[in-house]
PDB file of C-alpha atoms and ligand atoms in Angstrom:
ATOM      1  CA  MET A   1     139.058 261.873 -91.692  1.00 61.00           C
ATOM      2  CA  VAL A   2     136.778 259.641 -89.733  1.00 90.00           C
ATOM      3  CA  LYS A   3     134.029 262.882 -88.733  1.00 95.00           C
ATOM      4  CA  VAL A   4     133.517 263.551 -84.737  1.00 98.00           C
ATOM      5  CA  THR A   5     129.975 262.477 -83.406  1.00 98.00           C
ATOM      6  CA  ALA A   6     128.520 262.574 -80.155  1.00 98.00           C
ATOM      7  CA  ASN A   7     128.815 258.921 -79.346  1.00 98.00           C
ATOM      8  CA  ASP A   8     132.256 259.222 -80.501  1.00 98.00           C
ATOM      9  CA  ILE A   9     132.784 261.737 -77.801  1.00 98.00           C
ATOM     10  CA  ILE A  10     131.443 259.282 -75.009  1.00 98.00           C
ATOM     11  CA  LYS A  11     133.573 256.614 -76.661  1.00 98.00           C
ATOM     12  CA  LEU A  12     136.894 259.025 -75.760  1.00 98.00           C
ATOM     13  CA  LYS A  13     135.625 259.069 -71.935  1.00 98.00           C
ATOM     14  CA  HIS A  14     135.343 255.432 -72.242  1.00 98.00           C
ATOM     15  CA  ALA A  15     138.691 254.663 -73.291  1.00 98.00           C
ATOM     16  CA  GLY A  16     139.988 257.404 -70.827  1.00 98.00           C
ATOM     17  CA  THR A  17     141.629 259.377 -73.676  1.00 98.00           C
ATOM     18  CA  PRO A  18     140.857 263.505 -72.308  1.00 98.00           C
ATOM     19  CA  ILE A  19     138.365 265.004 -75.208  1.00 98.00           C
ATOM     20  CA  VAL A  20     140.148 268.520 -76.390  1.00 98.00           C
ATOM     21  CA  CYS A  21     137.705 271.285 -77.484  1.00 98.00           C
ATOM     22  CA  LEU A  22     138.362 274.390 -78.083  1.00 98.00           C
ATOM     23  CA  THR A  23     136.600 277.777 -79.124  1.00 98.00           C
ATOM     24  CA  ALA A  24     136.746 279.056 -82.944  1.00 98.00           C
ATOM     25  CA  TYR A  25     134.558 281.593 -85.258  1.00 98.00           C
ATOM     26  CA  ASP A  26     135.974 281.933 -88.757  1.00 98.00           C
ATOM     27  CA  PHE A  27     137.202 280.477 -91.293  1.00 98.00           C
ATOM     28  CA  PRO A  28     141.112 280.777 -90.656  1.00 98.00           C
ATOM     29  CA  THR A  29     140.960 279.744 -87.638  1.00 98.00           C
ATOM     30  CA  ALA A  30     138.966 277.162 -87.568  1.00 98.00           C
ATOM     31  CA  ALA A  31     140.872 276.140 -90.063  1.00 98.00           C
ATOM     32  CA  THR A  32     144.273 276.076 -87.851  1.00 98.00           C
ATOM     33  CA  VAL A  33     142.512 274.500 -85.209  1.00 98.00           C
ATOM     34  CA  GLU A  34     141.162 271.426 -87.189  1.00 98.00           C
ATOM     35  CA  GLU A  35     144.600 271.488 -88.714  1.00 98.00           C
ATOM     36  CA  ALA A  36     146.108 271.038 -84.866  1.00 98.00           C
ATOM     37  CA  GLY A  37     143.916 268.372 -84.240  1.00 97.00           C
ATOM     38  CA  VAL A  38     141.468 268.938 -81.813  1.00 98.00           C
ATOM     39  CA  ASP A  39     137.742 266.659 -81.672  1.00 98.00           C
ATOM     40  CA  LEU A  40     135.614 269.328 -80.491  1.00 98.00           C
ATOM     41  CA  ILE A  41     134.219 273.534 -81.839  1.00 99.00           C
ATOM     42  CA  LEU A  42     132.135 274.881 -79.958  1.00 99.00           C
ATOM     43  CA  VAL A  43     131.006 278.772 -81.497  1.00 98.00           C
ATOM     44  CA  GLY A  44     129.911 279.799 -78.124  1.00 98.00           C
ATOM     45  CA  ASP A  45     128.870 282.877 -77.458  1.00 98.00           C
ATOM     46  CA  THR A  46     131.678 283.825 -75.831  1.00 98.00           C
ATOM     47  CA  LEU A  47     132.306 285.054 -79.604  1.00 98.00           C
ATOM     48  CA  GLY A  48     130.027 288.309 -77.785  1.00 98.00           C
ATOM     49  CA  MET A  49     133.571 289.691 -75.462  1.00 97.00           C
ATOM     50  CA  VAL A  50     136.649 288.315 -77.788  1.00 98.00           C
ATOM     51  CA  VAL A  51     135.120 289.302 -81.408  1.00 98.00           C
ATOM     52  CA  GLN A  52     132.007 291.493 -80.859  1.00 98.00           C
ATOM     53  CA  GLY A  53     134.052 293.652 -77.813  1.00 97.00           C
ATOM     54  CA  HIS A  54     130.940 293.362 -75.531  1.00 97.00           C
ATOM     55  CA  ASP A  55     132.538 293.057 -72.342  1.00 95.00           C
ATOM     56  CA  THR A  56     129.158 290.001 -71.689  1.00 96.00           C
ATOM     57  CA  THR A  57     127.545 287.103 -73.771  1.00 97.00           C
ATOM     58  CA  LEU A  58     124.761 288.334 -73.066  1.00 98.00           C
ATOM     59  CA  LYS A  59     123.843 290.398 -76.497  1.00 98.00           C
ATOM     60  CA  VAL A  60     124.506 287.587 -79.149  1.00 98.00           C
ATOM     61  CA  THR A  61     121.627 286.858 -80.981  1.00 98.00           C
ATOM     62  CA  VAL A  62     121.291 283.733 -82.566  1.00 98.00           C
ATOM     63  CA  ASP A  63     121.484 285.674 -85.748  1.00 98.00           C
ATOM     64  CA  ASP A  64     125.799 286.108 -84.608  1.00 98.00           C
ATOM     65  CA  VAL A  65     125.466 282.634 -83.759  1.00 98.00           C
ATOM     66  CA  VAL A  66     124.616 281.190 -87.184  1.00 98.00           C
ATOM     67  CA  TYR A  67     126.427 283.792 -88.980  1.00 98.00           C
ATOM     68  CA  HIS A  68     129.320 283.180 -87.268  1.00 98.00           C
ATOM     69  CA  LEU A  69     128.724 279.200 -87.350  1.00 99.00           C
ATOM     70  CA  SER A  70     128.374 278.814 -91.331  1.00 98.00           C
ATOM     71  CA  MET A  71     132.397 280.394 -91.452  1.00 98.00           C
ATOM     72  CA  VAL A  72     133.324 277.996 -89.175  1.00 98.00           C
ATOM     73  CA  ARG A  73     131.261 274.915 -91.081  1.00 98.00           C
ATOM     74  CA  ARG A  74     133.025 276.209 -94.157  1.00 98.00           C
ATOM     75  CA  ALA A  75     136.387 275.491 -92.601  1.00 98.00           C
ATOM     76  CA  ILE A  76     136.216 272.305 -91.090  1.00 98.00           C
ATOM     77  CA  ALA A  77     135.259 268.703 -91.824  1.00 98.00           C
ATOM     78  CA  ARG A  78     136.039 266.207 -88.960  1.00 98.00           C
ATOM     79  CA  PRO A  79     135.409 267.640 -85.075  1.00 98.00           C
ATOM     80  CA  MET A  80     132.312 268.017 -83.590  1.00 98.00           C
ATOM     81  CA  LEU A  81     130.457 271.546 -84.470  1.00 98.00           C
ATOM     82  CA  VAL A  82     128.907 272.903 -81.500  1.00 99.00           C
ATOM     83  CA  GLY A  83     126.396 276.023 -81.041  1.00 98.00           C
ATOM     84  CA  ASP A  84     126.028 277.817 -78.212  1.00 98.00           C
ATOM     85  CA  MET A  85     122.040 278.876 -77.535  1.00 98.00           C
ATOM     86  CA  PRO A  86     122.599 282.719 -76.477  1.00 98.00           C
ATOM     87  CA  PHE A  87     120.701 284.110 -74.020  1.00 98.00           C
ATOM     88  CA  MET A  88     116.919 284.257 -74.492  1.00 97.00           C
ATOM     89  CA  SER A  89     116.849 282.359 -77.801  1.00 98.00           C
ATOM     90  CA  PHE A  90     116.114 278.944 -75.685  1.00 97.00           C
ATOM     91  CA  GLN A  91     113.859 280.294 -72.853  1.00 95.00           C
ATOM     92  CA  LYS A  92     110.557 281.613 -74.326  1.00 96.00           C
ATOM     93  CA  SER A  93     108.689 278.759 -75.498  1.00 97.00           C
ATOM     94  CA  ASP A  94     109.760 275.514 -77.230  1.00 97.00           C
ATOM     95  CA  GLU A  95     108.864 276.587 -80.482  1.00 98.00           C
ATOM     96  CA  LYS A  96     110.723 279.074 -80.501  1.00 98.00           C
ATOM     97  CA  THR A  97     113.060 277.167 -78.834  1.00 98.00           C
ATOM     98  CA  MET A  98     112.786 274.485 -81.387  1.00 98.00           C
ATOM     99  CA  ALA A  99     113.449 277.183 -84.813  1.00 98.00           C
ATOM    100  CA  ASN A 100     116.089 278.454 -82.830  1.00 98.00           C
ATOM    101  CA  VAL A 101     117.659 275.061 -82.859  1.00 98.00           C
ATOM    102  CA  GLY A 102     116.884 274.505 -86.093  1.00 98.00           C
ATOM    103  CA  ARG A 103     118.066 277.993 -87.637  1.00 98.00           C
ATOM    104  CA  MET A 104     121.451 276.219 -86.340  1.00 98.00           C
ATOM    105  CA  VAL A 105     122.072 273.030 -87.771  1.00 98.00           C
ATOM    106  CA  LYS A 106     120.326 274.047 -91.012  1.00 98.00           C
ATOM    107  CA  GLU A 107     121.143 278.365 -91.869  1.00 98.00           C
ATOM    108  CA  GLY A 108     124.610 277.442 -89.561  1.00 98.00           C
ATOM    109  CA  GLY A 109     124.754 273.332 -90.231  1.00 98.00           C
ATOM    110  CA  ALA A 110     126.054 272.736 -86.257  1.00 98.00           C
ATOM    111  CA  GLU A 111     126.213 269.315 -85.057  1.00 98.00           C
ATOM    112  CA  ALA A 112     124.971 269.658 -81.508  1.00 98.00           C
ATOM    113  CA  ILE A 113     123.720 272.636 -79.555  1.00 98.00           C
ATOM    114  CA  LYS A 114     124.743 273.265 -76.189  1.00 98.00           C
ATOM    115  CA  LEU A 115     122.857 275.352 -73.816  1.00 98.00           C
ATOM    116  CA  GLU A 116     123.202 276.749 -70.295  1.00 98.00           C
ATOM    117  CA  GLY A 117     121.480 275.981 -67.053  1.00 98.00           C
ATOM    118  CA  ALA A 118     119.014 273.010 -65.651  1.00 98.00           C
ATOM    119  CA  GLN A 119     116.184 274.210 -65.427  1.00 97.00           C
ATOM    120  CA  PRO A 120     112.824 272.084 -65.599  1.00 97.00           C
ATOM    121  CA  GLU A 121     112.110 273.950 -68.979  1.00 97.00           C
ATOM    122  CA  THR A 122     115.906 273.837 -69.855  1.00 98.00           C
ATOM    123  CA  LEU A 123     115.145 270.168 -69.160  1.00 98.00           C
ATOM    124  CA  THR A 124     112.265 270.062 -71.614  1.00 98.00           C
ATOM    125  CA  ARG A 125     113.594 270.912 -73.691  1.00 98.00           C
ATOM    126  CA  THR A 126     116.415 269.395 -74.122  1.00 98.00           C
ATOM    127  CA  ARG A 127     114.317 266.433 -74.492  1.00 98.00           C
ATOM    128  CA  LYS A 128     112.910 268.388 -76.992  1.00 98.00           C
ATOM    129  CA  ILE A 129     116.121 268.663 -79.326  1.00 98.00           C
ATOM    130  CA  ILE A 130     117.135 265.732 -78.583  1.00 98.00           C
ATOM    131  CA  GLY A 131     114.436 264.213 -79.600  1.00 98.00           C
ATOM    132  CA  ALA A 132     114.589 265.824 -83.320  1.00 98.00           C
ATOM    133  CA  GLY A 133     118.241 263.890 -84.431  1.00 98.00           C
ATOM    134  CA  VAL A 134     119.729 267.258 -82.403  1.00 98.00           C
ATOM    135  CA  PRO A 135     122.683 265.536 -79.769  1.00 98.00           C
ATOM    136  CA  VAL A 136     122.935 268.628 -76.805  1.00 99.00           C
ATOM    137  CA  MET A 137     125.935 270.051 -74.248  1.00 99.00           C
ATOM    138  CA  GLY A 138     124.949 270.904 -70.880  1.00 98.00           C
ATOM    139  CA  HIS A 139     127.284 273.671 -69.338  1.00 98.00           C
ATOM    140  CA  LEU A 140     126.573 274.340 -65.019  1.00 98.00           C
ATOM    141  CA  GLY A 141     128.942 275.641 -62.586  1.00 98.00           C
ATOM    142  CA  TYR A 142     129.354 279.200 -63.680  1.00 96.00           C
ATOM    143  CA  THR A 143     126.930 279.967 -66.624  1.00 96.00           C
ATOM    144  CA  PRO A 144     127.797 283.257 -67.572  1.00 94.00           C
ATOM    145  CA  GLN A 145     124.316 284.083 -68.709  1.00 95.00           C
ATOM    146  CA  SER A 146     123.287 284.629 -65.052  1.00 93.00           C
ATOM    147  CA  VAL A 147     126.473 286.948 -64.996  1.00 93.00           C
ATOM    148  CA  HIS A 148     123.992 289.511 -62.901  1.00 93.00           C
ATOM    149  CA  TYR A 149     122.702 287.029 -60.797  1.00 92.00           C
ATOM    150  CA  PHE A 150     126.442 285.536 -59.837  1.00 90.00           C
ATOM    151  CA  GLY A 151     128.171 287.961 -60.788  1.00 87.00           C
ATOM    152  CA  ARG A 152     131.328 288.287 -62.882  1.00 86.00           C
ATOM    153  CA  ARG A 153     133.827 284.322 -63.116  1.00 84.00           C
ATOM    154  CA  VAL A 154     132.187 283.462 -59.765  1.00 90.00           C
ATOM    155  CA  VAL A 155     133.826 279.737 -58.384  1.00 95.00           C
ATOM    156  CA  ARG A 156     129.661 277.799 -57.952  1.00 96.00           C
ATOM    157  CA  GLY A 157     130.140 274.538 -56.245  1.00 97.00           C
ATOM    158  CA  LYS A 158     131.780 275.903 -53.251  1.00 97.00           C
ATOM    159  CA  THR A 159     129.830 275.392 -50.336  1.00 97.00           C
ATOM    160  CA  ALA A 160     128.142 271.550 -49.735  1.00 98.00           C
ATOM    161  CA  ALA A 161     124.584 273.045 -50.308  1.00 98.00           C
ATOM    162  CA  GLN A 162     126.011 274.788 -54.298  1.00 97.00           C
ATOM    163  CA  ALA A 163     127.464 271.034 -54.690  1.00 98.00           C
ATOM    164  CA  LYS A 164     124.736 268.734 -54.784  1.00 98.00           C
ATOM    165  CA  ASP A 165     122.691 271.369 -56.554  1.00 98.00           C
ATOM    166  CA  ILE A 166     125.363 271.076 -58.588  1.00 98.00           C
ATOM    167  CA  LEU A 167     125.409 267.339 -58.332  1.00 98.00           C
ATOM    168  CA  GLU A 168     121.475 266.809 -59.540  1.00 98.00           C
ATOM    169  CA  ASN A 169     121.853 268.713 -62.038  1.00 98.00           C
ATOM    170  CA  ALA A 170     124.158 267.409 -63.963  1.00 98.00           C
ATOM    171  CA  LEU A 171     122.551 264.211 -63.426  1.00 98.00           C
ATOM    172  CA  ALA A 172     119.490 265.620 -64.636  1.00 98.00           C
ATOM    173  CA  LEU A 173     120.826 266.126 -67.457  1.00 98.00           C
ATOM    174  CA  GLN A 174     123.082 262.849 -68.312  1.00 98.00           C
ATOM    175  CA  GLU A 175     118.655 261.353 -67.758  1.00 98.00           C
ATOM    176  CA  ALA A 176     117.561 263.460 -70.174  1.00 98.00           C
ATOM    177  CA  GLY A 177     119.934 262.653 -72.473  1.00 98.00           C
ATOM    178  CA  CYS A 178     122.656 265.376 -73.115  1.00 98.00           C
ATOM    179  CA  PHE A 179     126.074 264.105 -74.764  1.00 98.00           C
ATOM    180  CA  ALA A 180     128.449 265.955 -72.911  1.00 99.00           C
ATOM    181  CA  ILE A 181     128.585 268.457 -69.581  1.00 99.00           C
ATOM    182  CA  VAL A 182     130.477 272.083 -69.241  1.00 98.00           C
ATOM    183  CA  LEU A 183     131.822 272.590 -66.553  1.00 98.00           C
ATOM    184  CA  GLU A 184     132.588 276.165 -65.894  1.00 98.00           C
ATOM    185  CA  MET A 185     134.445 276.761 -62.814  1.00 97.00           C
ATOM    186  CA  VAL A 186     133.782 274.288 -60.213  1.00 98.00           C
ATOM    187  CA  PRO A 187     136.651 273.173 -57.431  1.00 98.00           C
ATOM    188  CA  TRP A 188     138.325 270.296 -59.143  1.00 98.00           C
ATOM    189  CA  GLN A 189     137.071 267.825 -56.714  1.00 98.00           C
ATOM    190  CA  LEU A 190     133.858 267.796 -57.297  1.00 98.00           C
ATOM    191  CA  ALA A 191     134.598 267.773 -61.159  1.00 98.00           C
ATOM    192  CA  GLY A 192     136.320 264.383 -60.243  1.00 98.00           C
ATOM    193  CA  LEU A 193     133.338 263.611 -58.149  1.00 98.00           C
ATOM    194  CA  ILE A 194     130.947 265.073 -61.412  1.00 98.00           C
ATOM    195  CA  SER A 195     132.625 262.973 -64.132  1.00 98.00           C
ATOM    196  CA  ARG A 196     133.226 259.558 -61.917  1.00 98.00           C
ATOM    197  CA  ALA A 197     129.084 259.690 -61.473  1.00 98.00           C
ATOM    198  CA  LEU A 198     128.406 259.953 -64.473  1.00 98.00           C
ATOM    199  CA  ARG A 199     127.987 257.912 -68.018  1.00 98.00           C
ATOM    200  CA  ILE A 200     128.699 260.878 -70.394  1.00 98.00           C
ATOM    201  CA  PRO A 201     132.171 263.116 -70.630  1.00 98.00           C
ATOM    202  CA  THR A 202     132.377 266.072 -68.684  1.00 99.00           C
ATOM    203  CA  VAL A 203     133.675 269.573 -70.775  1.00 99.00           C
ATOM    204  CA  GLY A 204     135.954 271.436 -67.939  1.00 98.00           C
ATOM    205  CA  ILE A 205     137.041 275.284 -68.150  1.00 98.00           C
ATOM    206  CA  GLY A 206     138.480 276.190 -65.301  1.00 98.00           C
ATOM    207  CA  SER A 207     137.309 273.014 -63.229  1.00 98.00           C
ATOM    208  CA  GLY A 208     140.635 271.317 -63.220  1.00 98.00           C
ATOM    209  CA  VAL A 209     141.968 268.188 -64.379  1.00 98.00           C
ATOM    210  CA  GLU A 210     139.429 265.323 -63.210  1.00 98.00           C
ATOM    211  CA  CYS A 211     136.881 266.339 -66.197  1.00 98.00           C
ATOM    212  CA  ASP A 212     136.909 263.822 -68.967  1.00 98.00           C
ATOM    213  CA  GLY A 213     137.960 267.065 -71.463  1.00 98.00           C
ATOM    214  CA  GLN A 214     138.917 270.143 -71.747  1.00 98.00           C
ATOM    215  CA  ILE A 215     137.328 273.697 -72.899  1.00 98.00           C
ATOM    216  CA  LEU A 216     139.178 277.083 -73.575  1.00 98.00           C
ATOM    217  CA  VAL A 217     138.409 279.816 -75.064  1.00 98.00           C
ATOM    218  CA  LEU A 218     141.140 280.153 -78.186  1.00 98.00           C
ATOM    219  CA  HIS A 219     141.436 283.742 -78.298  1.00 98.00           C
ATOM    220  CA  ASP A 220     142.577 283.644 -74.583  1.00 98.00           C
ATOM    221  CA  LEU A 221     144.822 280.553 -75.131  1.00 98.00           C
ATOM    222  CA  VAL A 222     147.220 282.225 -78.116  1.00 98.00           C
ATOM    223  CA  GLY A 223     147.223 285.494 -76.044  1.00 98.00           C
ATOM    224  CA  PHE A 224     144.922 287.616 -78.884  1.00 97.00           C
ATOM    225  CA  TYR A 225     141.517 288.711 -76.016  1.00 96.00           C
ATOM    226  CA  ARG A 226     142.379 291.863 -74.559  1.00 92.00           C
ATOM    227  CA  GLY A 227     139.684 291.594 -71.504  1.00 92.00           C
ATOM    228  CA  TYR A 228     140.117 289.693 -68.233  1.00 90.00           C
ATOM    229  CA  SER A 229     141.887 286.916 -67.906  1.00 91.00           C
ATOM    230  CA  PRO A 230     141.145 284.320 -64.781  1.00 92.00           C
ATOM    231  CA  LYS A 231     143.499 282.488 -63.348  1.00 94.00           C
ATOM    232  CA  PHE A 232     142.945 279.180 -65.564  1.00 96.00           C
ATOM    233  CA  VAL A 233     143.739 279.572 -68.711  1.00 97.00           C
ATOM    234  CA  ARG A 234     147.026 278.996 -69.696  1.00 97.00           C
ATOM    235  CA  LYS A 235     148.173 281.378 -72.606  1.00 97.00           C
ATOM    236  CA  LEU A 236     150.354 279.479 -74.862  1.00 98.00           C
ATOM    237  CA  ALA A 237     151.429 282.243 -77.432  1.00 98.00           C
ATOM    238  CA  ASP A 238     150.678 285.891 -77.974  1.00 98.00           C
ATOM    239  CA  VAL A 239     149.054 286.819 -80.592  1.00 98.00           C
ATOM    240  CA  THR A 240     148.872 290.199 -80.100  1.00 98.00           C
ATOM    241  CA  GLY A 241     152.227 290.957 -79.958  1.00 98.00           C
ATOM    242  CA  ALA A 242     152.807 289.104 -83.292  1.00 98.00           C
ATOM    243  CA  MET A 243     150.465 291.109 -85.163  1.00 98.00           C
ATOM    244  CA  ARG A 244     151.238 294.126 -83.844  1.00 98.00           C
ATOM    245  CA  ASP A 245     155.045 293.723 -84.370  1.00 98.00           C
ATOM    246  CA  ALA A 246     153.850 292.359 -88.162  1.00 98.00           C
ATOM    247  CA  VAL A 247     151.484 295.959 -88.093  1.00 98.00           C
ATOM    248  CA  GLN A 248     153.677 298.970 -86.277  1.00 98.00           C
ATOM    249  CA  GLU A 249     156.955 296.919 -89.251  1.00 98.00           C
ATOM    250  CA  TYR A 250     154.843 296.710 -91.910  1.00 98.00           C
ATOM    251  CA  GLY A 251     154.067 300.771 -91.180  1.00 98.00           C
ATOM    252  CA  GLU A 252     157.820 301.190 -91.177  1.00 98.00           C
ATOM    253  CA  LEU A 253     158.410 299.668 -94.385  1.00 98.00           C
ATOM    254  CA  VAL A 254     156.050 301.266 -95.325  1.00 98.00           C
ATOM    255  CA  ARG A 255     156.942 305.079 -94.662  1.00 98.00           C
ATOM    256  CA  SER A 256     160.094 304.732 -95.152  1.00 98.00           C
ATOM    257  CA  ARG A 257     159.223 303.044 -99.024  1.00 98.00           C
ATOM    258  CA  ARG A 258     161.440 299.483 -98.153  1.00 98.00           C
ATOM    259  CA  TYR A 259     157.937 298.508 -98.938  1.00 98.00           C
ATOM    260  CA  PRO A 260     157.123 297.240-101.899  1.00 98.00           C
ATOM    261  CA  ALA A 261     160.300 296.675-103.712  1.00 97.00           C
ATOM    262  CA  GLN A 262     160.884 295.826-106.887  1.00 96.00           C
ATOM    263  CA  GLU A 263     159.524 291.440-107.117  1.00 97.00           C
ATOM    264  CA  GLU A 264     156.576 293.084-105.528  1.00 97.00           C
ATOM    265  CA  SER A 265     155.743 295.141-107.982  1.00 97.00           C
ATOM    266  CA  VAL A 266     154.653 294.639-111.651  1.00 97.00           C
ATOM    267  CA  ALA A 267     156.495 296.035-114.800  1.00 97.00           C
ATOM    268  CA  LEU A 268     155.226 296.880-118.293  1.00 97.00           C
ATOM    269  CA  THR A 269     157.623 295.742-121.141  1.00 97.00           C
ATOM    270  CA  GLU A 270     160.085 298.743-122.199  1.00 97.00           C
ATOM    271  CA  ASP A 271     157.571 299.329-125.731  1.00 97.00           C
ATOM    272  CA  VAL A 272     154.509 300.037-123.406  1.00 97.00           C
ATOM    273  CA  TRP A 273     156.544 302.248-121.150  1.00 96.00           C
ATOM    274  CA  LYS A 274     158.389 303.804-124.225  1.00 95.00           C
ATOM    275  CA  GLU A 275     154.728 305.068-125.381  1.00 95.00           C
ATOM    276  CA  VAL A 276     153.283 305.337-122.122  1.00 95.00           C
ATOM    277  CA  SER A 277     156.479 307.777-120.849  1.00 94.00           C
ATOM    278  CA  ARG A 278     155.429 309.489-123.628  1.00 93.00           C
ATOM    279  CA  LEU A 279     151.858 310.733-121.380  1.00 91.00           C
ATOM    280  CA  GLU A 280     154.551 311.747-118.465  1.00 84.00           C
ATOM    281  CA  LYS A 281     156.170 313.901-120.788  1.00 79.00           C
ATOM    282  CA  ALA A 282     153.127 315.894-122.999  1.00 83.00           C
ATOM    283  CA  ALA A 283     151.590 316.087-119.985  1.00 80.00           C
ATOM    284  CA  GLU A 284     154.784 318.203-118.085  1.00 79.00           C
ATOM    285  CA  ASP A 285     154.196 320.235-121.126  1.00 76.00           C
TER     286      ASP A 285
HETATM  287  O1  KIV B 301     130.570 280.883 -75.096  1.00 96.79           O
HETATM  288  C1  KIV B 301     131.932 279.379 -74.831  1.00 96.79           C
HETATM  289  O2  KIV B 301     132.908 280.336 -74.996  1.00 96.79           O
HETATM  290  C2  KIV B 301     131.852 278.591 -73.519  1.00 96.79           C
HETATM  291  C3  KIV B 301     132.796 278.327 -73.397  1.00 96.79           C
HETATM  292  C4  KIV B 301     132.741 279.192 -71.574  1.00 96.79           C
HETATM  293  C5  KIV B 301     131.948 276.654 -72.536  1.00 96.79           C
HETATM  294  O3  KIV B 301     130.819 278.343 -73.964  1.00 96.79           O
END
């Protein structure tokens, strides 16, 4: 097993091999996702929605991401582990940004970080983070931390002006040293154009098949999220249904005393039982 690095992710693009990325937020899920053979695992701030039950990603803290990173870290060896920089963790100052990146890497075990947007300060901080030896993944198109600006899950890049802006930002992130860029909810033709214009890979979510790789939120993919499911999500399993069926069956078994069975219980030896059963008689007298 060879550990996947940022360079390997770039090489996959140049080999024409689509890059398989997914989120994972806990130990058993991450172990399963690795077993299934992904290249990159993101501990994204969607954990605020699919795990914590908030309706946006904005409440997620650096502590939250570090906590989930450390669970995933213990479970995986091969895939590259990327930690998402939550809202306001990289906007305040260079010092705070670097301290937060340090926590993600040292405490959480992240091998790279992802941050949204390409503001001038974001580009400067991207260079500093890479200068400290930590690979950075960009995120353009729909950026969920700007939900109150863009609205909820809105396609970006539909006008020529927006498309030009996203392309320019992608080139700027590449110039700043990013090893990959997530393109979220961008029209497929624009995603294809950007993917061809860049040396580094694009990783699409709702941005069509011409991206160099794809990422989805695992909870969406396996049917374990009750919130809104956008049209780009392909639900390949029904974990909610499977779990509900199992719990319902458990309830029926418990109520009908068909669980636990003898073989699922521990028995006393005959001798001990003889002695202990006297206690029951004594208690009755
Ligand atoms: O937090 C997340 O899950 C993400 C993906 C949507 C790329 O940023």
